PDB file of C-alpha atoms in Angstrom:
ATOM      1  CA  MET A   1       0.013  -0.170  -0.264  1.00  0.00           C
ATOM      2  CA  THR A   2       1.915   3.443  -0.929  1.00  0.00           C
ATOM      3  CA  PHE A   3       0.209   7.006  -0.079  1.00  0.00           C
ATOM      4  CA  ASP A   4       1.512  10.585  -0.592  1.00  0.00           C
ATOM      5  CA  PRO A   5       4.823  10.440   0.231  1.00  0.00           C
ATOM      6  CA  GLY A   6       5.760  12.001   3.399  1.00  0.00           C
ATOM      7  CA  SER A   7       2.093  12.775   5.154  1.00  0.00           C
ATOM      8  CA  ALA A   8      -0.970  10.898   6.115  1.00  0.00           C
ATOM      9  CA  PRO A   9      -3.967  10.456   4.527  1.00  0.00           C
ATOM     10  CA  VAL A  10      -5.686  13.193   3.835  1.00  0.00           C
ATOM     11  CA  GLU A  11      -9.203  11.070   3.150  1.00  0.00           C
ATOM     12  CA  SER A  12     -10.443   8.079   4.622  1.00  0.00           C
ATOM     13  CA  THR A  13      -8.304   5.398   2.865  1.00  0.00           C
ATOM     14  CA  GLN A  14      -8.946   1.704   2.893  1.00  0.00           C
ATOM     15  CA  VAL A  15      -6.604  -0.946   1.933  1.00  0.00           C
ATOM     16  CA  THR A  16      -7.498  -4.872   1.813  1.00  0.00           C
ATOM     17  CA  VAL A  17      -4.594  -7.265   2.076  1.00  0.00           C
ATOM     18  CA  VAL A  18      -5.547 -11.180   1.467  1.00  0.00           C
ATOM     19  CA  THR A  19      -3.400 -13.501   3.835  1.00  0.00           C
ATOM     20  CA  ASP A  20      -3.790 -17.180   3.223  1.00  0.00           C
ATOM     21  CA  GLY A  21      -7.579 -16.797   1.493  1.00  0.00           C
ATOM     22  CA  VAL A  22      -8.530 -14.481   4.667  1.00  0.00           C
ATOM     23  CA  ALA A  23      -9.576 -10.434   4.120  1.00  0.00           C
ATOM     24  CA  GLN A  24      -8.488  -7.768   6.067  1.00  0.00           C
ATOM     25  CA  VAL A  25      -9.599  -4.418   5.518  1.00  0.00           C
ATOM     26  CA  TYR A  26      -7.813  -1.585   7.139  1.00  0.00           C
ATOM     27  CA  THR A  27      -9.348   2.048   7.182  1.00  0.00           C
ATOM     28  CA  TRP A  28      -7.535   4.944   7.691  1.00  0.00           C
ATOM     29  CA  GLU A  29      -9.959   8.241   8.978  1.00  0.00           C
ATOM     30  CA  ALA A  30      -9.696  11.187   7.498  1.00  0.00           C
ATOM     31  CA  ASP A  31      -7.446  13.609   9.001  1.00  0.00           C
ATOM     32  CA  ALA A  32      -5.678  10.882  11.305  1.00  0.00           C
ATOM     33  CA  ARG A  33      -2.619  11.881  12.272  1.00  0.00           C
ATOM     34  CA  ILE A  34       0.208   9.398  13.261  1.00  0.00           C
ATOM     35  CA  GLU A  35       3.703  10.116  14.885  1.00  0.00           C
ATOM     36  CA  VAL A  36       5.890   7.278  16.237  1.00  0.00           C
ATOM     37  CA  ARG A  37       9.097   8.454  18.017  1.00  0.00           C
ATOM     38  CA  GLY A  38      11.779   6.699  20.094  1.00  0.00           C
ATOM     39  CA  LEU A  39      12.357   8.605  23.193  1.00  0.00           C
ATOM     40  CA  GLY A  40      15.207   7.285  25.358  1.00  0.00           C
ATOM     41  CA  GLY A  41      14.068   3.691  25.756  1.00  0.00           C
ATOM     42  CA  GLU A  42      10.785   4.467  24.866  1.00  0.00           C
ATOM     43  CA  VAL A  43       8.625   4.539  21.916  1.00  0.00           C
ATOM     44  CA  VAL A  44       5.614   7.118  21.620  1.00  0.00           C
ATOM     45  CA  ILE A  45       2.553   7.186  19.332  1.00  0.00           C
ATOM     46  CA  GLU A  46       1.784  10.149  19.153  1.00  0.00           C
ATOM     47  CA  ALA A  47      -1.953  10.790  17.236  1.00  0.00           C
ATOM     48  CA  ASN A  48      -4.813  12.964  17.406  1.00  0.00           C
ATOM     49  CA  ALA A  49      -8.846  11.502  18.380  1.00  0.00           C
ATOM     50  CA  ALA A  50      -9.197  10.128  14.359  1.00  0.00           C
ATOM     51  CA  GLY A  51      -5.142   8.502  14.348  1.00  0.00           C
ATOM     52  CA  LEU A  52      -6.037   6.814  18.142  1.00  0.00           C
ATOM     53  CA  ARG A  53      -9.285   5.166  16.390  1.00  0.00           C
ATOM     54  CA  THR A  54      -7.439   4.576  13.157  1.00  0.00           C
ATOM     55  CA  LEU A  55      -4.624   1.959  15.098  1.00  0.00           C
ATOM     56  CA  ALA A  56      -7.694   0.910  17.193  1.00  0.00           C
ATOM     57  CA  ASP A  57      -9.516  -0.505  14.321  1.00  0.00           C
ATOM     58  CA  HIS A  58      -6.427  -2.059  12.570  1.00  0.00           C
ATOM     59  CA  LEU A  59      -5.461  -4.059  15.996  1.00  0.00           C
ATOM     60  CA  LEU A  60      -9.275  -4.602  15.842  1.00  0.00           C
ATOM     61  CA  VAL A  61      -8.444  -6.267  12.245  1.00  0.00           C
ATOM     62  CA  LEU A  62      -5.471  -8.475  13.108  1.00  0.00           C
ATOM     63  CA  ALA A  63      -7.847  -9.610  16.131  1.00  0.00           C
ATOM     64  CA  GLY A  64     -10.304 -10.823  14.107  1.00  0.00           C
ATOM     65  CA  GLU A  65     -12.090 -14.351  13.634  1.00  0.00           C
ATOM     66  CA  GLY A  66      -9.952 -16.157  11.423  1.00  0.00           C
ATOM     67  CA  VAL A  67      -7.229 -14.116  10.786  1.00  0.00           C
ATOM     68  CA  PRO A  68      -3.792 -16.019  10.603  1.00  0.00           C
ATOM     69  CA  ASP A  69      -0.766 -15.883  12.577  1.00  0.00           C
ATOM     70  CA  GLY A  70       1.767 -14.246  11.446  1.00  0.00           C
ATOM     71  CA  SER A  71      -0.362 -11.427   9.662  1.00  0.00           C
ATOM     72  CA  HIS A  72       0.954  -8.101  10.205  1.00  0.00           C
ATOM     73  CA  LEU A  73       0.647  -4.262   8.524  1.00  0.00           C
ATOM     74  CA  HIS A  74       3.809  -1.875   8.146  1.00  0.00           C
ATOM     75  CA  LEU A  75       3.156   1.615   8.914  1.00  0.00           C
ATOM     76  CA  GLU A  76       5.863   4.369   7.766  1.00  0.00           C
ATOM     77  CA  ASP A  77       6.293   7.883   7.492  1.00  0.00           C
ATOM     78  CA  SER A  78       5.518   7.848   3.811  1.00  0.00           C
ATOM     79  CA  ASN A  79       2.415   5.053   4.877  1.00  0.00           C
ATOM     80  CA  GLY A  80       0.491   6.053   7.034  1.00  0.00           C
ATOM     81  CA  LEU A  81       2.681   7.412   9.711  1.00  0.00           C
ATOM     82  CA  GLU A  82       3.837  11.304  10.147  1.00  0.00           C
ATOM     83  CA  ASP A  83       7.001  12.320   8.137  1.00  0.00           C
ATOM     84  CA  GLY A  84      10.012  11.633  10.429  1.00  0.00           C
ATOM     85  CA  SER A  85       8.622   8.873  12.499  1.00  0.00           C
ATOM     86  CA  LEU A  86       9.941   5.815  13.057  1.00  0.00           C
ATOM     87  CA  GLY A  87       8.444   2.624  11.527  1.00  0.00           C
ATOM     88  CA  LEU A  88       6.054   0.462  13.423  1.00  0.00           C
ATOM     89  CA  VAL A  89       4.909  -3.033  12.742  1.00  0.00           C
ATOM     90  CA  LEU A  90       1.875  -4.523  14.272  1.00  0.00           C
ATOM     91  CA  GLU A  91       1.678  -8.198  13.723  1.00  0.00           C
ATOM     92  CA  ARG A  92      -0.743 -11.204  15.260  1.00  0.00           C
ATOM     93  CA  CYS A  93       1.729 -13.921  17.083  1.00  0.00           C
ATOM     94  CA  ASP A  94      -0.782 -16.539  18.353  1.00  0.00           C
ATOM     95  CA  ASP A  95       2.072 -18.295  19.633  1.00  0.00           C
ATOM     96  CA  GLU A  96       3.243 -18.380  23.318  1.00  0.00           C
TER      97      GLU A  96
END
C-alpha cells in the first residue's frame, strides 16, 4: 500500500490485504495523524483522536476471527505515519 510520501492520508482510505485467503480491510479515518518516535528507551505513539481510532481499528482487524498468525501491517512515514516517524509493525502472533 502506498500513500503520498511524507504525509498521513488526507481522506478516509481503505486498503484490503488477503492473507491465506482471509481478507483484512484496514481503514484510515480522514485527518488521522499518527507519529511514532523513540524517546530514550521508550517508544512514543502520538496521535490525534482520528489517528487513535485508526490504530485501534487496525488492531481490531488483526485480532479478528480467522486472521492467520503472522498477519501484519507496516506503517512508515511515507505510508500512514507523519514525516520523520519511526516505522511501526503491527503483527498478530498467537504463539506463546
